[in-house]
Short mmCIF file of C-alpha atoms and ligand atoms in Angstrom, two decimals:
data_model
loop_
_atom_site.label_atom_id
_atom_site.label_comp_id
_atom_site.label_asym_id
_atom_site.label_seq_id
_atom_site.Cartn_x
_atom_site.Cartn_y
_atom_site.Cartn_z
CA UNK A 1 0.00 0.00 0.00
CA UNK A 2 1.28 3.67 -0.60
CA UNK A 3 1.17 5.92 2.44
CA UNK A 4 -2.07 7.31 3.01
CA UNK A 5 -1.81 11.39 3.44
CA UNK A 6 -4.95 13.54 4.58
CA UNK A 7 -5.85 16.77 3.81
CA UNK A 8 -6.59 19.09 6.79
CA UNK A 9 -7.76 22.26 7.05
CA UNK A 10 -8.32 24.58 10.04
CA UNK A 11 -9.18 27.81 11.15
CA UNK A 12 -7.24 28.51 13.96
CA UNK A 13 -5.58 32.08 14.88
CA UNK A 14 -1.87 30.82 13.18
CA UNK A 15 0.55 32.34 15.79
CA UNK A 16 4.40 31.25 15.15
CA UNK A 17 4.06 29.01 18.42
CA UNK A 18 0.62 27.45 17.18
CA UNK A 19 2.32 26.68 14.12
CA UNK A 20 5.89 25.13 15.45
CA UNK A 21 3.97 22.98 18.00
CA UNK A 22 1.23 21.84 15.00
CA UNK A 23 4.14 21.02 12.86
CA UNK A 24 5.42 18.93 15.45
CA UNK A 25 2.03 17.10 16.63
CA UNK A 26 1.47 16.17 13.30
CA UNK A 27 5.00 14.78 12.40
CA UNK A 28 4.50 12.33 15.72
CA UNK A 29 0.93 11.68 14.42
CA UNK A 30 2.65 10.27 11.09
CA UNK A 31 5.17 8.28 13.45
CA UNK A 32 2.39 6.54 15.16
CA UNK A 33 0.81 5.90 11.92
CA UNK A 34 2.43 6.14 8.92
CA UNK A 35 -0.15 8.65 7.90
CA UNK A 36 1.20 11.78 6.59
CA UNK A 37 -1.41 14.81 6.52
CA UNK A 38 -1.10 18.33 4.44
CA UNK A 39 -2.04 21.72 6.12
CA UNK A 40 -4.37 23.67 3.76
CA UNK A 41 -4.18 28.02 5.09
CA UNK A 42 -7.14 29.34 5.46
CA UNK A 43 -8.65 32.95 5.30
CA UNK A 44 -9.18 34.92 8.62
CA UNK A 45 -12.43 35.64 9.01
CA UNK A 46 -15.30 33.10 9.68
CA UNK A 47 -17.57 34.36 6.77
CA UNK A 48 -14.26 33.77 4.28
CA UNK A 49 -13.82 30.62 5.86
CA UNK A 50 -17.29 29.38 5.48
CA UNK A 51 -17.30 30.38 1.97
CA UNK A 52 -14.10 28.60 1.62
CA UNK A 53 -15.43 25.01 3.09
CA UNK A 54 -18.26 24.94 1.03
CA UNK A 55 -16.71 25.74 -2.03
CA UNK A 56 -13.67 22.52 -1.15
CA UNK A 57 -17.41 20.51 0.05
CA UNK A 58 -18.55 20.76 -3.15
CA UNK A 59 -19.46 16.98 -4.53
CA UNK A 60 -16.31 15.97 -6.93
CA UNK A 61 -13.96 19.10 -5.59
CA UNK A 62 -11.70 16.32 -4.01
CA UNK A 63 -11.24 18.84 -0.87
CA UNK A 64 -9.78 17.88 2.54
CA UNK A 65 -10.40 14.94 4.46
CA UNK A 66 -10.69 17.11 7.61
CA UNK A 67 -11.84 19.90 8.58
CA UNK A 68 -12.32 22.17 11.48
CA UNK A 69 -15.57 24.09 12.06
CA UNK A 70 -16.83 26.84 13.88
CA UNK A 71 -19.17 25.54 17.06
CA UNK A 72 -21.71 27.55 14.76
CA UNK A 73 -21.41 25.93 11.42
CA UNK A 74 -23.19 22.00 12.26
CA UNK A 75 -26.61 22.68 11.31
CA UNK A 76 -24.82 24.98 7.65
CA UNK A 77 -22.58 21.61 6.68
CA UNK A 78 -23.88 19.02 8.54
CA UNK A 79 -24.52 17.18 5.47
CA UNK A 80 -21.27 16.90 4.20
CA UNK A 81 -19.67 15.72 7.25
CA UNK A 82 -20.40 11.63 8.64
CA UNK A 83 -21.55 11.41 12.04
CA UNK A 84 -18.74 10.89 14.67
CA UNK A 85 -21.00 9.59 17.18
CA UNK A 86 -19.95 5.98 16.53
CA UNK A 87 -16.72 7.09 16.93
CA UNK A 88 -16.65 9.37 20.15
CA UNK A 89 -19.37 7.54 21.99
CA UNK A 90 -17.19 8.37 25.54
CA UNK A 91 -16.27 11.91 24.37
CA UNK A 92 -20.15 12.87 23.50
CA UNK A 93 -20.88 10.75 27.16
CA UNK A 94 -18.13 12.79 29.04
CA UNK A 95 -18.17 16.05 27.54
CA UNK A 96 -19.56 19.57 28.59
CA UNK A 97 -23.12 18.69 27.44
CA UNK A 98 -23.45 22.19 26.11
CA UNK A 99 -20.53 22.01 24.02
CA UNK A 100 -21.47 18.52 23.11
CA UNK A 101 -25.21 19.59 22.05
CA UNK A 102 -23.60 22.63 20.03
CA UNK A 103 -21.80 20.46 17.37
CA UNK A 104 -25.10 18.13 17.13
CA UNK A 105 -27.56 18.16 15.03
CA UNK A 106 -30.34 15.96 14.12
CA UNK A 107 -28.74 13.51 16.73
CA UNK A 108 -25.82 13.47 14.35
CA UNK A 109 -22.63 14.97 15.68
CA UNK A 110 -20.96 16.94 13.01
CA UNK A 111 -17.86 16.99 14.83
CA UNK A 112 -15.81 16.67 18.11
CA UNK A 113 -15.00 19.62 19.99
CA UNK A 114 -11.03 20.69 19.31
CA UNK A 115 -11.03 24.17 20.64
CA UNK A 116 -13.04 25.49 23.65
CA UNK A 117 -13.38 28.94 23.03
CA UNK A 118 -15.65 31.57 25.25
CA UNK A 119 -15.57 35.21 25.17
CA UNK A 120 -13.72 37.19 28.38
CA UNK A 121 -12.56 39.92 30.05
CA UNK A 122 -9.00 40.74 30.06
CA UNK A 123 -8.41 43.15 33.04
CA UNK A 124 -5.03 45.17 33.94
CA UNK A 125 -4.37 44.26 37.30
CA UNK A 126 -1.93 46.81 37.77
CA UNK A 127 -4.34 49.90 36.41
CA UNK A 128 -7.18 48.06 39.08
CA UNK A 129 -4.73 48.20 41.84
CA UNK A 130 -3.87 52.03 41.22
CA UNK A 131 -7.49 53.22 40.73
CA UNK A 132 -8.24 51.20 43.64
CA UNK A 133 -10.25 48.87 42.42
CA UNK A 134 -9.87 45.19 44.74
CA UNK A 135 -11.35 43.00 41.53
CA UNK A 136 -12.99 43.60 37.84
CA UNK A 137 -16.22 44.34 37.19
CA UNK A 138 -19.36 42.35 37.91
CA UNK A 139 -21.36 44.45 35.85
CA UNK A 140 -21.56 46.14 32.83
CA UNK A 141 -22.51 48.83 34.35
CA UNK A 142 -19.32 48.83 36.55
CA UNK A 143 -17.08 47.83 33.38
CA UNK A 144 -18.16 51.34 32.18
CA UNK A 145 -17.81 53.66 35.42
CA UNK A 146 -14.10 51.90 36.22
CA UNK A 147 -13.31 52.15 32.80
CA UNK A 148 -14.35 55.98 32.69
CA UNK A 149 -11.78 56.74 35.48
CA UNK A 150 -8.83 54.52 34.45
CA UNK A 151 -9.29 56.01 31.27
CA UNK A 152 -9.64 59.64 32.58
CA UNK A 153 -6.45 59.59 34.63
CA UNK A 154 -4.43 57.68 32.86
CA UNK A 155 -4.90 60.52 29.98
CA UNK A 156 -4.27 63.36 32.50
CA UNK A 157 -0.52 61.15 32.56
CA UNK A 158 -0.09 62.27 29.13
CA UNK A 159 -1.07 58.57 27.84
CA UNK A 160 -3.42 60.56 25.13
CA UNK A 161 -4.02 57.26 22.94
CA UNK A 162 -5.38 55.20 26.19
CA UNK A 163 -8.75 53.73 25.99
CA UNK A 164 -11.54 52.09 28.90
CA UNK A 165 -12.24 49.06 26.80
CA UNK A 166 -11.90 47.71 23.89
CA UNK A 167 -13.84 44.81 21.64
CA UNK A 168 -14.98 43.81 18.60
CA UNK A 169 -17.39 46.08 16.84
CA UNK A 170 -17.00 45.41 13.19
CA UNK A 171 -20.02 43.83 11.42
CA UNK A 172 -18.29 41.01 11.57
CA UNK A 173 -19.43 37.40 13.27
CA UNK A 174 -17.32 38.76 16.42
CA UNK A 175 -20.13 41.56 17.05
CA UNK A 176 -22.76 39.28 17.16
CA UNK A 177 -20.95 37.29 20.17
CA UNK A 178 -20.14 41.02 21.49
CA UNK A 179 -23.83 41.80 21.59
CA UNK A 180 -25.52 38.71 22.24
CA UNK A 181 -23.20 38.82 25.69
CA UNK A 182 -24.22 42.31 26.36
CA UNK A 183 -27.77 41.57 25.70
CA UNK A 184 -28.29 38.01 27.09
CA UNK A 185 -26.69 39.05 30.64
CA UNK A 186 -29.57 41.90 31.09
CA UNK A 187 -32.40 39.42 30.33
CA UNK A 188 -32.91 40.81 26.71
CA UNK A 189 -32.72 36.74 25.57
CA UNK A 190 -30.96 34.93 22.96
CA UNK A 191 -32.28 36.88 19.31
CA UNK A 192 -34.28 33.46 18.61
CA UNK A 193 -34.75 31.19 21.80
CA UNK A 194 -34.28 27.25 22.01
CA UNK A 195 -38.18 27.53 21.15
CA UNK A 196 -37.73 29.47 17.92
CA UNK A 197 -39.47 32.41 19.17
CA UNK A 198 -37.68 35.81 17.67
CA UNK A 199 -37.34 37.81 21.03
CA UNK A 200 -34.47 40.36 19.87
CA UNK A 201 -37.21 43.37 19.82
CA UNK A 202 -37.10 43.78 23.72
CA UNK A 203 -36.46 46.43 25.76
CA UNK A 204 -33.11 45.00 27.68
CA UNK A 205 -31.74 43.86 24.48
CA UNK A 206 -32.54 47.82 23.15
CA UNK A 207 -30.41 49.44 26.78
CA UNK A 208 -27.66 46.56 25.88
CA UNK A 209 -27.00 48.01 22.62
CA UNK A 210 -27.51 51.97 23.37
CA UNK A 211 -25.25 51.51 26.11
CA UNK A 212 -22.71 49.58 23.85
CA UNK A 213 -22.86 52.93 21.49
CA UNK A 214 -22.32 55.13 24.24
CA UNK A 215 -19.01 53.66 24.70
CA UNK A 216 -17.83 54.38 20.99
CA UNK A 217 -15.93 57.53 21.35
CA UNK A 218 -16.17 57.74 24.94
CA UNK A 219 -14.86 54.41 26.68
CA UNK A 220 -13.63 52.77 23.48
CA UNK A 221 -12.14 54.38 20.53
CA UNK A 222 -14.43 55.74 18.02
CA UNK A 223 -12.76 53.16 15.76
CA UNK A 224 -14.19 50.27 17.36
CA UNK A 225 -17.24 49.95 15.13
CA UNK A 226 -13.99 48.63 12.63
CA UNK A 227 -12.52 46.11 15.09
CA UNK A 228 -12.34 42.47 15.05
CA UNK A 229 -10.19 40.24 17.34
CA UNK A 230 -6.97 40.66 16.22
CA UNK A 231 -7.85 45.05 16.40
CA UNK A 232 -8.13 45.21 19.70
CA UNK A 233 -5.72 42.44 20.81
CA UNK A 234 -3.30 44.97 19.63
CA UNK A 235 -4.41 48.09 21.19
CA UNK A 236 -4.58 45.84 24.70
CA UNK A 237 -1.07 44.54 24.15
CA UNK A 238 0.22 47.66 23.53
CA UNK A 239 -0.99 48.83 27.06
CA UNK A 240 -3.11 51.00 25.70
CA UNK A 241 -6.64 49.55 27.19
CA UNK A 242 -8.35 48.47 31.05
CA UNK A 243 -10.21 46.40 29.50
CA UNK A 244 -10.33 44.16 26.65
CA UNK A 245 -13.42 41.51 25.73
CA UNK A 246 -11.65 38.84 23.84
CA UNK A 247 -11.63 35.19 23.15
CA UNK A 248 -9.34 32.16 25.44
CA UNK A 249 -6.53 32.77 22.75
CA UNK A 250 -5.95 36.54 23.80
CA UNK A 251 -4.09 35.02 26.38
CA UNK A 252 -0.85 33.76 24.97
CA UNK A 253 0.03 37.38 23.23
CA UNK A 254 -0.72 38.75 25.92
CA UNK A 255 1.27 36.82 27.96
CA UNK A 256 4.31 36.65 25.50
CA UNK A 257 7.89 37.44 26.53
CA UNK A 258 8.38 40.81 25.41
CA UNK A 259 4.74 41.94 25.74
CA UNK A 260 4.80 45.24 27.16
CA UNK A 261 1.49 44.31 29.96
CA UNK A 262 2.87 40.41 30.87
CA UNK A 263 1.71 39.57 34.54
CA UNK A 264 0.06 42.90 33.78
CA UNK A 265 -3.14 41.41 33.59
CA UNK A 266 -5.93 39.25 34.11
CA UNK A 267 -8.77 37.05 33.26
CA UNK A 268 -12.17 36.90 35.01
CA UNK A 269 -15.78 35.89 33.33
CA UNK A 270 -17.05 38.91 31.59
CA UNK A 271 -19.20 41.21 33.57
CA UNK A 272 -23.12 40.85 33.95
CA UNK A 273 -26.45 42.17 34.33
CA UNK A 274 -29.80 41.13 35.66
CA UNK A 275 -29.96 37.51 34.19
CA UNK A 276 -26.15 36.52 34.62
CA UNK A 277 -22.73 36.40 33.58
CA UNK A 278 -22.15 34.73 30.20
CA UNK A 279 -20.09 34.51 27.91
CA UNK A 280 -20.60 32.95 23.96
CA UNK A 281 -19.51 29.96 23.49
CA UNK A 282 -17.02 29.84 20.31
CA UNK A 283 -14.12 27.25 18.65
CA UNK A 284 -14.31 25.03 16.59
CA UNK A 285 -14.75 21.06 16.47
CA UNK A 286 -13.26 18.91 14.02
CA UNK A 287 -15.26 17.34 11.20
CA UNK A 288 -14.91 14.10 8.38
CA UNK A 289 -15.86 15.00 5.02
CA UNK A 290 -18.49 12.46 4.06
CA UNK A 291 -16.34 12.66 0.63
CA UNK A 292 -13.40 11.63 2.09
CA UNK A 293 -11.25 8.23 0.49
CA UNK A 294 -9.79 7.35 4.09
CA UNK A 295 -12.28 7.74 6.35
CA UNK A 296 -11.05 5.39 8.71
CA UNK A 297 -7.16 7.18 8.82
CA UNK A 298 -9.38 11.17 9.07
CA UNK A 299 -11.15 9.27 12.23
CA UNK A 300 -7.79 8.27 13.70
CA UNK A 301 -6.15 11.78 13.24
CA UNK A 302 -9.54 13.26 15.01
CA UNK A 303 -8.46 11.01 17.64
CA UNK A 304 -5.01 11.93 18.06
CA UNK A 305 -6.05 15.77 17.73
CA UNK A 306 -8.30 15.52 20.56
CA UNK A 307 -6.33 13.17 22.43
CA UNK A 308 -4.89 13.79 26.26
CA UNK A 309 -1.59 14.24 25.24
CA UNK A 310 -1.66 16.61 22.73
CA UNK A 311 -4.85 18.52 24.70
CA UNK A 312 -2.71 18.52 27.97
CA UNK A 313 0.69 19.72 25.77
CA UNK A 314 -1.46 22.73 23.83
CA UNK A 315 -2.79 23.86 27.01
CA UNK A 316 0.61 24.76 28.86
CA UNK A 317 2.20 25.76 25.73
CA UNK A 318 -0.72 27.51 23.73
CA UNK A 319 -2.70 28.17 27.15
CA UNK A 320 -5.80 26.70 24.93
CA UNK A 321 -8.75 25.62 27.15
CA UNK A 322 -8.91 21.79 27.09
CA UNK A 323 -12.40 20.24 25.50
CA UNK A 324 -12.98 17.57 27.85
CA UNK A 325 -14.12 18.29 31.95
CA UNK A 326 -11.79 15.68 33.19
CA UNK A 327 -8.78 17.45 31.90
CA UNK A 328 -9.30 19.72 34.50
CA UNK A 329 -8.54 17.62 36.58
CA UNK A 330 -5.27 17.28 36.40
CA UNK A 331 -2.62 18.91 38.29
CA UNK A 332 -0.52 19.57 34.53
CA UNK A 333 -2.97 21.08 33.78
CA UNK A 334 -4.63 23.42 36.04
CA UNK A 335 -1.45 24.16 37.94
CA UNK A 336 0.33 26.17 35.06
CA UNK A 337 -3.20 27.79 34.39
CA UNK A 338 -4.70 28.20 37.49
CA UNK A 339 -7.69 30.42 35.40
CA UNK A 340 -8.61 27.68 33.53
CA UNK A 341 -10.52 26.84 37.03
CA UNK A 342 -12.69 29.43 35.72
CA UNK A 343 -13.41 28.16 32.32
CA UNK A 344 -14.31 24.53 33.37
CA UNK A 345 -16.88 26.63 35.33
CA UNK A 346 -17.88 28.84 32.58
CA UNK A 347 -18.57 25.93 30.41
CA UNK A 348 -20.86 24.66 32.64
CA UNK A 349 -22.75 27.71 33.60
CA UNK A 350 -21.61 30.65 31.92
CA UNK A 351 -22.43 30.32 27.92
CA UNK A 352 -24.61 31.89 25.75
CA UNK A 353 -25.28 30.20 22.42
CA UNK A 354 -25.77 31.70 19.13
CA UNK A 355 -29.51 30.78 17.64
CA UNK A 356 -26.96 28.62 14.97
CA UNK A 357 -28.33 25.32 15.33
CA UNK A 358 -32.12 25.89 15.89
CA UNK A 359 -32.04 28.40 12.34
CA UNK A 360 -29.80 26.01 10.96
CA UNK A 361 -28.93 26.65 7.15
CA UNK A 362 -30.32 30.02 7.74
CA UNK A 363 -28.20 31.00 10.54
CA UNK A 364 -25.81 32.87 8.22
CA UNK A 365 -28.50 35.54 7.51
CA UNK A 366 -29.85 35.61 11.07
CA UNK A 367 -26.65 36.56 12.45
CA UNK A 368 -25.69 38.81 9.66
CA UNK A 369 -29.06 40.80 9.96
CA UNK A 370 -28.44 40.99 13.57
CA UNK A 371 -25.14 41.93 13.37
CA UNK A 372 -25.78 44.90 10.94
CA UNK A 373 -28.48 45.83 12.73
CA UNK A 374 -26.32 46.28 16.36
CA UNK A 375 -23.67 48.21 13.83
CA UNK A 376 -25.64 50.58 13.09
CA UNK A 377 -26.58 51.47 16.49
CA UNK A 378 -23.16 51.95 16.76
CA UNK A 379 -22.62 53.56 13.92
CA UNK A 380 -25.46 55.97 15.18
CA UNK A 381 -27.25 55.15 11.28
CA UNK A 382 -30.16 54.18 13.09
CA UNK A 383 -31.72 54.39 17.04
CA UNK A 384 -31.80 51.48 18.82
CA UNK A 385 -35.71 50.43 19.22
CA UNK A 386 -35.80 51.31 14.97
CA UNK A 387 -33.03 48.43 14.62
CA UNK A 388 -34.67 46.38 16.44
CA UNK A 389 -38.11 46.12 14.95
CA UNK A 390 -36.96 45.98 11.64
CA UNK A 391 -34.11 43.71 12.61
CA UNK A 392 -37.66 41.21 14.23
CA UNK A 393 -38.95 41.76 10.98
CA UNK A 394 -36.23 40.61 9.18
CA UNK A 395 -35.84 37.76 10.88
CA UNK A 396 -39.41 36.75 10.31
CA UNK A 397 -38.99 36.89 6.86
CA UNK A 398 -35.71 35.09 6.70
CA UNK A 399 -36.99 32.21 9.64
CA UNK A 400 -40.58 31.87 9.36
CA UNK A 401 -40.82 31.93 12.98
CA UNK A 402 -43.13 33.87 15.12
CA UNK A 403 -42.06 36.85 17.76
CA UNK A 404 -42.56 36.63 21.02
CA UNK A 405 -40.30 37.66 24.41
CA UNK A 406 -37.38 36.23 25.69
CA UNK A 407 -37.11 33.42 27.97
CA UNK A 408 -37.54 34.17 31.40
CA UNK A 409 -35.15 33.81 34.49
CA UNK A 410 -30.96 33.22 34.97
CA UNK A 411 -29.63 31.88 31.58
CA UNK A 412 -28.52 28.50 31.76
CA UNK A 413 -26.98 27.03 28.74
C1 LIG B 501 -13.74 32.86 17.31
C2 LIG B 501 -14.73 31.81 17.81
C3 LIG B 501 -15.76 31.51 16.77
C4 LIG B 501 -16.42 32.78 16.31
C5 LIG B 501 -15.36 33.77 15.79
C6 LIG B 501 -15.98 35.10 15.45
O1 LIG B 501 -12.93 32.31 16.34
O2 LIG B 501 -14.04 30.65 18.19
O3 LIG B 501 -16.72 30.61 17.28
O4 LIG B 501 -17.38 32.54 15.31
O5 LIG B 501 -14.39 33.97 16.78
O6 LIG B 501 -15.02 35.98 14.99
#
């Protein structure tokens, strides 16, 4: 038999330490098996990406074997992926069940989770400590006075380029995880709940978003309605920000030798409001093409990918949240990241969902609509309560569904 080699292709944020420790995963992946696998790049945002997949999915395009996808993309592809369930019967039993239910659809699951991802707050602990501040914010609301005053005097040091907090506010996917967190933590629901009612035209989810364009030009820099991740990582890094709402992977730059705010900072859940503290659940989970010639080799390098070893290795050396609760567990792992306490936690408790798998092929015009719709409360194109009726509108056209409120009570995923 010749060597079998795989095609993969991911979406990950491609530091130079991601891609060193990759290279070297994959080359003892090939030793184990004799299977040799090619990287395909991919584009950096998850609407290129997306585009990308379905144009290598296409029947006869002889595309990749595997693939990672966005926790939001099993009920776009779930067609052209097998189900892994036969497969990862332990991992589905053992895994955060809201992770787990996020890549399944149809009882199917699309794929295994590979990256845990959840939005956060990055805090200077140094900045909280001079403003005398004893923790970060528990509340939006708080986020917004403490980030006022660092702000204010750090200015009056001559620091004229120094911002309260900074995010993603591009109409990009990233705002609609900015503003569903905003939104779901004051009680102003999900955009479409688990029961498919469109709920997004509701007063809390209106204050979430004027309050989120009050901070353009005044807490965050009137160019944040043209950030995505990578934007503000920078301004952060640079020690120009408080505050910073980014994903797990913020960490590692952060925390880089030669960063100018290393054991500068910190990382707590982001803040809340009436109905919680949550954060949206991102990453990505990784997927078979149903067109695949080796299915049984793609399987095994799923395996090895999500294996202890190389979960345990990424997480002290990429600081990337392991996938499966019992990893937490153990003392390599949690005593290098003593946060990742946290996450295990938030995972349980602290996610918001995007409406992805109950709108299923449609969710790619649900969250664009939304996410236009927030921009241009940002933007100041259009008030808030004007969005958001034509944004419900919108989404009854594009969904069928019926409007209604949001679910009632604390958000549990
Ligand atoms: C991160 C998340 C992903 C999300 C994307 C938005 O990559 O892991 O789920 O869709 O950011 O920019």
């Amino acid at each position: 038999h010749a060597p079998v080699t795989l095609t993969f292709v991911d979406q990950e944020w491609a530091t130079t330490t991601f891609n060193q420790e990759r290279e070297q995963e994959l080359q003892q992946f090939t030793r184990e098996t004799g299977i040799q696998v090619k990287l395909l790049p991919s584009p950096e945002s998850t609407r290129e990406q997306l585009a990308l997949w379905r144009e290598l999915l296409r029947p006869g395009a002889s595309g990749p074997d595997v693939y990672t996808i966005d926790v939001i993309w099993p009920g776009i592809l779930n067609e052209d992926f097998i189900d892994l369930k036969p497969y990862f019967a332990n991992e589905v039993s053992g895994g955060f069940p809201a992770i787990t239910a996020s890549y399944t659809v149809d009882n199917q699951l699309v794929g295994v989770p590979y990256d845990a991802n959840i939005g956060l707050l990055y805090y200077r602990t140094d900045l909280l400590r001079e403003y005398g501040y004893r923790g970060p914010p528990r509340t939006w609301d708080e986020l917004e006075t403490m980030a006022a005053r660092i702000q204010a005097g750090e200015r009056a040091k001559g620091k004229k380029e120094f911002w309260g907090f900074v995010w993603q506010g591009a109409a990009t996917e990233a705002l609609t995880c900015n503003a569903l967190e905003w939104q779901a933590a004051e009680g102003g629901g999900q955009v479409i709940e688990k029961d498919k009612t469109i709920s997004v035209n509701n007063p809390d989810a209106i204050r979430a978003w004027q309050r989120a364009a009050r901070w353009v030009g005044s807490i965050s820099p009137p160019g944040e309605v043209g950030y995505k991740e990578w934007d503000s990582l920078n301004v952060w890094i640079a020690g120009d920000a408080a505050f910073m709402r980014n994903w797990t992977l913020g960490y590692v730059d952060s925390q880089a030798a030669g960063s100018p705010i290393r054991n500068k900072f910190d990382v707590s859940l982001l803040p809340g409001g009436k109905a919680g503290r949550v954060g949206t659940l991102g990453g990505t989970g990784l997927a078979v093409s149903r067109f695949s010639a080796h299915p049984r080799e793609a399987v095994e390098l799923v395996r090895y990918l999500i294996s202890r070893d190389v979960q345990v290795k990424r997480s002290r050396l990429l600081s990337e949240a392991p996938t499966r609760p019992e990893l937490y567990e153990l003392p390599e792992v949690i005593e290098p990241n003593p946060r990742f306490a946290l996450l295990s936690q938030a995972f349980r408790t602290g996610i918001v969902a995007r409406p992805s798998n109950i709108t299923g092929k449609k969710y790619e015009d649900v969250s664009n609509a939304y996410m236009l719709a927030v921009h241009s409360v940002l933007t100041g194109a259009r008030s808030a309560p004007e969005a958001a009726t034509a944004l419900e509108n919108e989404l009854v056209r594009i969904t069928g569904f019926k409007k209604g409120p949001p679910a009632k009570g604390i958000i549990k995923p």
